[in-house]
Amino acid sequence: MISADALMTLTSFLLTPTTVTKNVNSIGNNLDFEESEYNGEYYTSCPGWEINHNIGFSSNPWPKAVDQWHSSATSGTLIQAWNASGNSLSAGNIIYQTIDNLPAGTYTISADVHSDYNGVYIFANSNTALVTNTSTWGTSYNTSVTTTLSSTGSITLGLKFASTPSTSSEINIYADNFNIVFSGPASIQINESSDNGNLLSIFSGTMADATVVRNVKAGYNTLVLPFSMTNAEVKMAFGANAKVYQFASFEGSYVTFSLSNGITANTPCLLYADNSTSYFTLYGKSINYTAVPTVSQGGLTMTGNYAANSTVPVGAYVLSNGTLYPTATEVSMKALRAYFTVDSDVKSINIRFEDDATDIQELVMTQNNHSECYFDLSGRRVLNPKHGIYIYKGKKIVIRQ
């Protein structure tokens, strides 16, 4: 007879769609140009975009972001370029931006573009599509191009001249409302050594099979995930005696964690793992992404992260090998972990766990007197410093012994 857990896994696997198709404009930067900064005459910057002022356009400076009054075909802010007749131009990108850390799949890039010159292309990586030219001012055409990533990678998108333009007549170009649509397999890998923001932004709100690459040690670990896990799934992934504790309260110097019946999406927690593991896979998970997942109680905040090399601020606390350490300097943290910050100046922090029987267990105590502690150059506390370079009372010292 098939077990309930195995039946649940099989059902999730069978019900998960094979592909995901959705608009993913959230991974782009200022795609509608509305974040541009206006100085009363023209826009002095266009955040998110590289504007090529070296291609030879007539000065003013072109290209630039302009107000909607330049065109009846678009609303709000748009990008415009103008070149006088006889002024030489070069082939190359007109405007562009690069988006990194994208998952494998097909990306369709589109925009509303006006060009009275037959030679302007919308592009995505090496793929291009010719913009239909028209001499009717105020008329634009929605033009699209498709590019495919076979593995995690980057996409550079924008407008370009594929060859040296003819300048026998003036050239007018404007564009607005870039749009990105993703289509790919409903399967993701969330890696502790990667910046997972764009991946999770793309799959947020969808069902997908999820593989998590995270070195979990036997014992206590901080953990944050963009999907929920049942208690049965926790035990399948981390051992029969694995437990999840949610941040319940902070009073005085005591941080209390209560036993939870599973993991809640985007809620940093403490995991007691029965076994060490480096990865696990779950099928048919509902992915929901919060860029900076936090939970706060009584002046203490537990902050999770989805990007490798995230910065942990000075004075925060990190859990390492079952011990909570204060940071004397900024340190970096791998993804799928969490750290603690305290609003008030407390002398010590004690972590306690409440299980089903209301039994209270203390895990660690940390001192907040940083000046009397030794730290290595990564900001980790060293209890018994030996030969080497350390930070003591805010200064680097050398111990020779």
Short mmCIF file of N, CA and C in Angstrom, two decimals, residues 5-161:
data_model
loop_
_atom_site.label_atom_id
_atom_site.label_comp_id
_atom_site.label_asym_id
_atom_site.label_seq_id
_atom_site.Cartn_x
_atom_site.Cartn_y
_atom_site.Cartn_z
N ASP A 5 2.46 10.05 2.51
CA ASP A 5 3.50 10.97 2.06
C ASP A 5 3.87 10.72 0.61
N ALA A 6 4.02 9.45 0.25
CA ALA A 6 4.37 9.12 -1.13
C ALA A 6 3.24 9.51 -2.08
N LEU A 7 1.98 9.32 -1.65
CA LEU A 7 0.85 9.69 -2.48
C LEU A 7 0.80 11.20 -2.68
N MET A 8 1.10 11.96 -1.61
CA MET A 8 1.12 13.42 -1.71
C MET A 8 2.18 13.87 -2.70
N THR A 9 3.37 13.28 -2.65
CA THR A 9 4.45 13.64 -3.56
C THR A 9 4.09 13.30 -4.99
N LEU A 10 3.50 12.11 -5.21
CA LEU A 10 3.12 11.69 -6.55
C LEU A 10 2.04 12.60 -7.11
N THR A 11 1.06 12.97 -6.28
CA THR A 11 -0.02 13.86 -6.73
C THR A 11 0.53 15.22 -7.14
N SER A 12 1.43 15.78 -6.33
CA SER A 12 2.02 17.07 -6.65
C SER A 12 2.80 17.01 -7.95
N PHE A 13 3.52 15.91 -8.14
CA PHE A 13 4.31 15.73 -9.36
C PHE A 13 3.40 15.69 -10.59
N LEU A 14 2.29 14.98 -10.50
CA LEU A 14 1.40 14.82 -11.65
C LEU A 14 0.62 16.09 -11.95
N LEU A 15 0.34 16.91 -10.93
CA LEU A 15 -0.47 18.10 -11.12
C LEU A 15 0.34 19.33 -11.51
N THR A 16 1.66 19.28 -11.40
CA THR A 16 2.49 20.43 -11.74
C THR A 16 2.49 20.65 -13.25
N PRO A 17 2.19 21.85 -13.73
CA PRO A 17 2.24 22.11 -15.17
C PRO A 17 3.66 21.93 -15.68
N THR A 18 3.81 21.58 -16.95
CA THR A 18 5.14 21.33 -17.51
C THR A 18 5.85 22.60 -17.91
N THR A 19 5.10 23.68 -18.19
CA THR A 19 5.72 24.94 -18.59
C THR A 19 5.07 26.11 -17.84
N VAL A 20 5.81 27.19 -17.78
CA VAL A 20 5.32 28.44 -17.20
C VAL A 20 5.46 29.52 -18.26
N THR A 21 4.40 30.28 -18.51
CA THR A 21 4.44 31.42 -19.43
C THR A 21 3.82 32.61 -18.72
N LYS A 22 4.58 33.70 -18.57
CA LYS A 22 4.05 34.85 -17.85
C LYS A 22 4.85 36.09 -18.19
N ASN A 23 4.21 37.24 -17.99
CA ASN A 23 4.90 38.51 -18.11
C ASN A 23 5.86 38.66 -16.92
N VAL A 24 7.10 39.07 -17.22
CA VAL A 24 8.10 39.16 -16.15
C VAL A 24 8.80 40.53 -16.18
N ASN A 25 8.03 41.58 -16.37
CA ASN A 25 8.63 42.92 -16.42
C ASN A 25 9.35 43.29 -15.13
N SER A 26 9.04 42.59 -14.04
CA SER A 26 9.68 42.91 -12.77
C SER A 26 11.18 42.66 -12.79
N ILE A 27 11.67 41.86 -13.73
CA ILE A 27 13.11 41.60 -13.78
C ILE A 27 13.86 42.70 -14.52
N GLY A 28 13.13 43.53 -15.28
CA GLY A 28 13.75 44.63 -16.02
C GLY A 28 13.86 45.88 -15.18
N ASN A 29 14.50 46.89 -15.76
CA ASN A 29 14.72 48.15 -15.05
C ASN A 29 14.15 49.31 -15.85
N ASN A 30 13.14 49.97 -15.26
CA ASN A 30 12.60 51.19 -15.88
C ASN A 30 12.18 50.94 -17.33
N LEU A 31 11.46 49.86 -17.57
CA LEU A 31 11.10 49.49 -18.94
C LEU A 31 10.16 50.49 -19.60
N ASP A 32 9.42 51.26 -18.79
CA ASP A 32 8.52 52.28 -19.35
C ASP A 32 9.10 53.69 -19.25
N PHE A 33 10.34 53.80 -18.78
CA PHE A 33 11.09 55.06 -18.70
C PHE A 33 10.49 56.06 -17.70
N GLU A 34 9.54 55.63 -16.88
CA GLU A 34 8.88 56.56 -15.98
C GLU A 34 9.74 56.96 -14.78
N GLU A 35 10.86 56.26 -14.56
CA GLU A 35 11.73 56.59 -13.43
C GLU A 35 12.78 57.62 -13.81
N SER A 36 12.73 58.14 -15.02
CA SER A 36 13.70 59.12 -15.47
C SER A 36 13.54 60.42 -14.70
N GLU A 37 14.63 61.18 -14.55
CA GLU A 37 14.65 62.40 -13.75
C GLU A 37 14.59 63.62 -14.66
N TYR A 38 13.60 64.49 -14.42
CA TYR A 38 13.32 65.63 -15.27
C TYR A 38 13.86 66.91 -14.63
N ASN A 39 14.51 67.76 -15.41
CA ASN A 39 15.07 69.00 -14.88
C ASN A 39 14.30 70.25 -15.32
N GLY A 40 13.10 70.05 -15.89
CA GLY A 40 12.30 71.16 -16.35
C GLY A 40 12.37 71.37 -17.85
N GLU A 41 13.42 70.83 -18.48
CA GLU A 41 13.56 70.94 -19.93
C GLU A 41 13.65 69.55 -20.57
N TYR A 42 14.49 68.71 -20.02
CA TYR A 42 14.60 67.33 -20.49
C TYR A 42 15.07 66.47 -19.33
N TYR A 43 15.04 65.17 -19.53
CA TYR A 43 15.40 64.24 -18.48
C TYR A 43 16.91 64.03 -18.45
N THR A 44 17.49 64.24 -17.26
CA THR A 44 18.95 64.20 -17.12
C THR A 44 19.49 62.80 -16.91
N SER A 45 18.63 61.85 -16.59
CA SER A 45 19.07 60.47 -16.41
C SER A 45 17.95 59.53 -16.78
N CYS A 46 18.32 58.31 -17.04
CA CYS A 46 17.34 57.28 -17.41
C CYS A 46 17.74 55.99 -16.69
N PRO A 47 17.43 55.87 -15.41
CA PRO A 47 17.89 54.73 -14.60
C PRO A 47 17.56 53.39 -15.25
N GLY A 48 18.50 52.47 -15.16
CA GLY A 48 18.32 51.13 -15.70
C GLY A 48 18.81 50.95 -17.12
N TRP A 49 18.97 52.06 -17.86
CA TRP A 49 19.35 52.00 -19.26
C TRP A 49 20.74 52.59 -19.50
N GLU A 50 21.46 51.98 -20.40
CA GLU A 50 22.68 52.57 -20.94
C GLU A 50 22.30 53.31 -22.22
N ILE A 51 22.56 54.59 -22.27
CA ILE A 51 22.24 55.41 -23.45
C ILE A 51 23.56 55.72 -24.16
N ASN A 52 23.65 55.34 -25.41
CA ASN A 52 24.89 55.48 -26.16
C ASN A 52 24.99 56.86 -26.80
N HIS A 53 25.70 57.76 -26.12
CA HIS A 53 25.90 59.11 -26.66
C HIS A 53 27.12 59.17 -27.59
N ASN A 54 27.77 58.02 -27.78
CA ASN A 54 28.97 57.99 -28.63
C ASN A 54 28.68 57.49 -30.05
N ILE A 55 27.41 57.23 -30.33
CA ILE A 55 27.07 56.69 -31.65
C ILE A 55 27.02 57.79 -32.71
N GLY A 56 26.94 59.06 -32.27
CA GLY A 56 27.04 60.16 -33.22
C GLY A 56 25.79 60.99 -33.40
N PHE A 57 24.75 60.77 -32.60
CA PHE A 57 23.53 61.56 -32.75
C PHE A 57 23.83 63.05 -32.55
N SER A 58 23.01 63.87 -33.17
CA SER A 58 23.14 65.32 -32.99
C SER A 58 23.04 65.66 -31.51
N SER A 59 23.80 66.65 -31.08
CA SER A 59 23.86 66.99 -29.66
C SER A 59 22.57 67.63 -29.19
N ASN A 60 22.33 67.53 -27.86
CA ASN A 60 21.20 68.22 -27.20
C ASN A 60 20.95 67.77 -25.75
N PRO A 61 21.30 66.60 -25.22
CA PRO A 61 21.96 65.49 -25.91
C PRO A 61 20.95 64.42 -26.33
N TRP A 62 21.12 63.81 -27.47
CA TRP A 62 20.30 62.70 -27.92
C TRP A 62 21.13 61.41 -27.85
N PRO A 63 20.52 60.24 -27.60
CA PRO A 63 19.13 60.02 -27.19
C PRO A 63 18.89 60.52 -25.76
N LYS A 64 17.62 60.75 -25.44
CA LYS A 64 17.27 61.18 -24.10
C LYS A 64 15.81 60.84 -23.83
N ALA A 65 15.48 60.78 -22.54
CA ALA A 65 14.08 60.58 -22.15
C ALA A 65 13.36 61.91 -22.29
N VAL A 66 12.14 61.89 -22.81
CA VAL A 66 11.37 63.11 -23.04
C VAL A 66 9.95 62.93 -22.53
N ASP A 67 9.21 64.06 -22.47
CA ASP A 67 7.83 64.04 -22.00
C ASP A 67 6.89 63.57 -23.10
N GLN A 68 5.66 63.21 -22.69
CA GLN A 68 4.69 62.65 -23.62
C GLN A 68 4.27 63.62 -24.72
N TRP A 69 4.48 64.92 -24.54
CA TRP A 69 4.02 65.87 -25.55
C TRP A 69 4.75 65.70 -26.88
N HIS A 70 5.88 64.95 -26.87
CA HIS A 70 6.59 64.72 -28.11
C HIS A 70 5.85 63.75 -29.03
N SER A 71 4.89 63.04 -28.50
CA SER A 71 4.21 62.04 -29.31
C SER A 71 2.81 61.79 -28.81
N SER A 72 1.89 61.59 -29.72
CA SER A 72 0.51 61.27 -29.34
C SER A 72 0.31 59.77 -29.23
N ALA A 73 1.34 58.99 -29.57
CA ALA A 73 1.18 57.53 -29.63
C ALA A 73 1.51 56.85 -28.32
N THR A 74 2.18 57.53 -27.40
CA THR A 74 2.53 56.94 -26.12
C THR A 74 2.16 57.89 -25.00
N SER A 75 2.12 57.40 -23.80
CA SER A 75 1.79 58.23 -22.64
C SER A 75 2.96 58.24 -21.68
N GLY A 76 3.07 59.31 -20.89
CA GLY A 76 4.14 59.39 -19.92
C GLY A 76 5.48 59.69 -20.58
N THR A 77 6.53 59.08 -20.04
CA THR A 77 7.88 59.33 -20.51
C THR A 77 8.29 58.28 -21.53
N LEU A 78 9.11 58.69 -22.51
CA LEU A 78 9.61 57.76 -23.52
C LEU A 78 11.04 58.14 -23.85
N ILE A 79 11.72 57.31 -24.60
CA ILE A 79 13.08 57.60 -25.05
C ILE A 79 13.02 58.08 -26.50
N GLN A 80 13.77 59.14 -26.80
CA GLN A 80 13.74 59.69 -28.16
C GLN A 80 15.17 59.97 -28.62
N ALA A 81 15.40 59.79 -29.93
CA ALA A 81 16.68 60.15 -30.55
C ALA A 81 16.40 60.89 -31.86
N TRP A 82 17.21 61.91 -32.13
CA TRP A 82 17.07 62.68 -33.36
C TRP A 82 18.45 62.93 -33.95
N ASN A 83 18.54 62.84 -35.26
CA ASN A 83 19.80 63.11 -35.93
C ASN A 83 19.55 64.00 -37.14
N ALA A 84 20.34 65.06 -37.25
CA ALA A 84 20.21 66.00 -38.36
C ALA A 84 20.71 65.39 -39.66
N SER A 85 20.12 65.83 -40.74
CA SER A 85 20.55 65.37 -42.07
C SER A 85 22.03 65.70 -42.26
N GLY A 86 22.79 64.70 -42.73
CA GLY A 86 24.21 64.89 -43.01
C GLY A 86 25.12 64.66 -41.83
N ASN A 87 24.57 64.48 -40.63
CA ASN A 87 25.40 64.22 -39.45
C ASN A 87 25.69 62.72 -39.36
N SER A 88 26.95 62.32 -39.42
CA SER A 88 27.32 60.90 -39.50
C SER A 88 26.96 60.15 -38.23
N LEU A 89 26.46 58.93 -38.43
CA LEU A 89 26.15 58.02 -37.34
C LEU A 89 26.93 56.72 -37.53
N SER A 90 27.09 55.99 -36.42
CA SER A 90 27.78 54.71 -36.47
C SER A 90 26.81 53.57 -36.18
N ALA A 91 27.15 52.37 -36.60
CA ALA A 91 26.39 51.18 -36.20
C ALA A 91 26.62 50.92 -34.71
N GLY A 92 25.64 50.30 -34.07
CA GLY A 92 25.80 49.96 -32.65
C GLY A 92 24.53 50.15 -31.87
N ASN A 93 24.61 49.86 -30.58
CA ASN A 93 23.45 49.99 -29.70
C ASN A 93 23.08 51.46 -29.52
N ILE A 94 21.78 51.73 -29.54
CA ILE A 94 21.27 53.07 -29.27
C ILE A 94 20.98 53.21 -27.78
N ILE A 95 20.15 52.32 -27.26
CA ILE A 95 19.90 52.19 -25.82
C ILE A 95 19.89 50.71 -25.51
N TYR A 96 20.27 50.35 -24.28
CA TYR A 96 20.28 48.93 -23.92
C TYR A 96 20.40 48.76 -22.42
N GLN A 97 20.05 47.57 -21.94
CA GLN A 97 20.27 47.18 -20.56
C GLN A 97 20.52 45.68 -20.52
N THR A 98 21.24 45.24 -19.49
CA THR A 98 21.56 43.83 -19.33
C THR A 98 20.93 43.31 -18.04
N ILE A 99 20.28 42.16 -18.14
CA ILE A 99 19.64 41.52 -16.99
C ILE A 99 20.35 40.20 -16.75
N ASP A 100 20.89 40.02 -15.54
CA ASP A 100 21.70 38.84 -15.22
C ASP A 100 20.90 37.80 -14.43
N ASN A 101 21.53 36.63 -14.27
CA ASN A 101 21.00 35.55 -13.43
C ASN A 101 19.59 35.14 -13.82
N LEU A 102 19.40 34.90 -15.11
CA LEU A 102 18.09 34.48 -15.62
C LEU A 102 18.08 32.98 -15.85
N PRO A 103 16.96 32.33 -15.57
CA PRO A 103 16.88 30.88 -15.78
C PRO A 103 16.72 30.52 -17.25
N ALA A 104 17.00 29.27 -17.56
CA ALA A 104 16.81 28.77 -18.92
C ALA A 104 15.37 28.94 -19.35
N GLY A 105 15.16 29.30 -20.62
CA GLY A 105 13.82 29.47 -21.15
C GLY A 105 13.84 30.42 -22.34
N THR A 106 12.67 30.70 -22.85
CA THR A 106 12.52 31.59 -24.00
C THR A 106 11.97 32.94 -23.53
N TYR A 107 12.60 34.01 -23.99
CA TYR A 107 12.22 35.36 -23.59
C TYR A 107 11.80 36.15 -24.83
N THR A 108 10.61 36.72 -24.78
CA THR A 108 10.11 37.55 -25.87
C THR A 108 10.12 39.00 -25.41
N ILE A 109 10.89 39.83 -26.10
CA ILE A 109 11.03 41.24 -25.76
C ILE A 109 10.27 42.06 -26.79
N SER A 110 9.42 42.97 -26.36
CA SER A 110 8.67 43.82 -27.29
C SER A 110 8.69 45.26 -26.80
N ALA A 111 8.40 46.19 -27.73
CA ALA A 111 8.32 47.61 -27.39
C ALA A 111 7.54 48.34 -28.46
N ASP A 112 6.98 49.49 -28.08
CA ASP A 112 6.34 50.38 -29.05
C ASP A 112 7.41 51.31 -29.60
N VAL A 113 7.69 51.19 -30.90
CA VAL A 113 8.81 51.93 -31.49
C VAL A 113 8.35 52.69 -32.73
N HIS A 114 8.77 53.94 -32.82
CA HIS A 114 8.60 54.74 -34.05
C HIS A 114 9.98 54.99 -34.65
N SER A 115 10.11 54.77 -35.95
CA SER A 115 11.35 55.12 -36.66
C SER A 115 10.99 55.51 -38.09
N ASP A 116 11.53 56.65 -38.52
CA ASP A 116 11.31 57.02 -39.93
C ASP A 116 12.50 56.59 -40.79
N TYR A 117 13.37 55.76 -40.19
CA TYR A 117 14.52 55.23 -40.92
C TYR A 117 14.42 53.71 -40.97
N ASN A 118 14.61 53.13 -42.14
CA ASN A 118 14.52 51.68 -42.31
C ASN A 118 15.87 51.05 -41.97
N GLY A 119 16.08 50.79 -40.68
CA GLY A 119 17.36 50.23 -40.26
C GLY A 119 17.53 50.21 -38.76
N VAL A 120 16.43 50.44 -38.03
CA VAL A 120 16.45 50.37 -36.58
C VAL A 120 15.91 49.00 -36.15
N TYR A 121 16.61 48.35 -35.23
CA TYR A 121 16.23 47.00 -34.80
C TYR A 121 16.02 46.97 -33.29
N ILE A 122 15.02 46.19 -32.85
CA ILE A 122 14.94 45.81 -31.46
C ILE A 122 15.73 44.52 -31.33
N PHE A 123 16.50 44.38 -30.23
CA PHE A 123 17.35 43.20 -30.13
C PHE A 123 17.32 42.62 -28.72
N ALA A 124 17.63 41.33 -28.65
CA ALA A 124 17.83 40.61 -27.39
C ALA A 124 18.96 39.64 -27.63
N ASN A 125 20.09 39.91 -26.99
CA ASN A 125 21.34 39.19 -27.29
C ASN A 125 21.64 39.27 -28.77
N SER A 126 21.84 38.15 -29.45
CA SER A 126 22.19 38.21 -30.87
C SER A 126 20.98 38.22 -31.79
N ASN A 127 19.79 38.14 -31.22
CA ASN A 127 18.57 38.10 -32.02
C ASN A 127 18.04 39.51 -32.26
N THR A 128 17.58 39.78 -33.49
CA THR A 128 17.10 41.11 -33.85
C THR A 128 15.79 41.03 -34.62
N ALA A 129 15.04 42.13 -34.59
CA ALA A 129 13.82 42.26 -35.39
C ALA A 129 13.76 43.69 -35.91
N LEU A 130 13.56 43.85 -37.21
CA LEU A 130 13.52 45.17 -37.84
C LEU A 130 12.24 45.91 -37.46
N VAL A 131 12.38 47.15 -37.06
CA VAL A 131 11.23 48.00 -36.74
C VAL A 131 10.65 48.53 -38.05
N THR A 132 9.34 48.39 -38.20
CA THR A 132 8.67 48.94 -39.38
C THR A 132 8.80 50.45 -39.40
N ASN A 133 9.33 50.99 -40.51
CA ASN A 133 9.55 52.44 -40.55
C ASN A 133 8.32 53.16 -41.09
N THR A 134 8.12 54.37 -40.59
CA THR A 134 7.01 55.20 -41.04
C THR A 134 7.42 56.66 -40.90
N SER A 135 6.95 57.48 -41.82
CA SER A 135 7.24 58.91 -41.77
C SER A 135 6.14 59.68 -41.04
N THR A 136 5.09 58.94 -40.59
CA THR A 136 3.98 59.59 -39.89
C THR A 136 4.31 59.76 -38.42
N TRP A 137 4.55 61.01 -38.01
CA TRP A 137 4.87 61.29 -36.62
C TRP A 137 3.68 60.95 -35.74
N GLY A 138 3.93 60.27 -34.63
CA GLY A 138 2.86 59.84 -33.74
C GLY A 138 2.43 58.41 -33.97
N THR A 139 2.98 57.77 -35.02
CA THR A 139 2.66 56.37 -35.30
C THR A 139 3.82 55.50 -34.85
N SER A 140 3.53 54.50 -34.03
CA SER A 140 4.55 53.55 -33.59
C SER A 140 4.05 52.14 -33.85
N TYR A 141 4.98 51.21 -33.89
CA TYR A 141 4.64 49.81 -34.12
C TYR A 141 5.19 48.97 -32.98
N ASN A 142 4.34 48.06 -32.50
CA ASN A 142 4.81 47.14 -31.47
C ASN A 142 5.64 46.06 -32.15
N THR A 143 6.91 46.03 -31.82
CA THR A 143 7.86 45.13 -32.45
C THR A 143 8.43 44.19 -31.40
N SER A 144 8.59 42.91 -31.73
CA SER A 144 9.07 41.94 -30.74
C SER A 144 10.20 41.09 -31.31
N VAL A 145 11.02 40.59 -30.40
CA VAL A 145 12.11 39.70 -30.74
C VAL A 145 12.19 38.62 -29.67
N THR A 146 12.61 37.43 -30.04
CA THR A 146 12.67 36.30 -29.11
C THR A 146 14.10 35.77 -29.02
N THR A 147 14.51 35.48 -27.80
CA THR A 147 15.81 34.86 -27.59
C THR A 147 15.66 33.75 -26.57
N THR A 148 16.52 32.74 -26.64
CA THR A 148 16.42 31.57 -25.77
C THR A 148 17.73 31.36 -25.02
N LEU A 149 17.61 31.11 -23.71
CA LEU A 149 18.75 30.72 -22.89
C LEU A 149 18.66 29.23 -22.62
N SER A 150 19.72 28.50 -22.92
CA SER A 150 19.73 27.05 -22.69
C SER A 150 20.12 26.72 -21.26
N SER A 151 20.69 27.68 -20.54
CA SER A 151 21.05 27.53 -19.14
C SER A 151 21.01 28.91 -18.49
N THR A 152 21.28 28.98 -17.20
CA THR A 152 21.28 30.27 -16.51
C THR A 152 22.22 31.24 -17.20
N GLY A 153 21.74 32.45 -17.45
CA GLY A 153 22.56 33.40 -18.19
C GLY A 153 22.03 34.81 -18.13
N SER A 154 22.47 35.64 -19.08
CA SER A 154 22.11 37.05 -19.13
C SER A 154 21.46 37.39 -20.47
N ILE A 155 20.68 38.47 -20.47
CA ILE A 155 20.09 39.00 -21.70
C ILE A 155 20.38 40.49 -21.76
N THR A 156 20.94 40.92 -22.89
CA THR A 156 21.08 42.35 -23.18
C THR A 156 20.03 42.70 -24.22
N LEU A 157 19.21 43.70 -23.94
CA LEU A 157 18.10 44.06 -24.82
C LEU A 157 18.10 45.56 -25.07
N GLY A 158 17.48 45.97 -26.18
CA GLY A 158 17.38 47.39 -26.48
C GLY A 158 17.13 47.66 -27.94
N LEU A 159 17.57 48.84 -28.42
CA LEU A 159 17.47 49.24 -29.82
C LEU A 159 18.87 49.44 -30.39
N LYS A 160 19.02 49.17 -31.69
CA LYS A 160 20.35 49.31 -32.29
C LYS A 160 20.26 49.62 -33.77
N PHE A 161 21.34 50.14 -34.32
CA PHE A 161 21.59 50.16 -35.76
C PHE A 161 22.48 48.95 -36.05
#
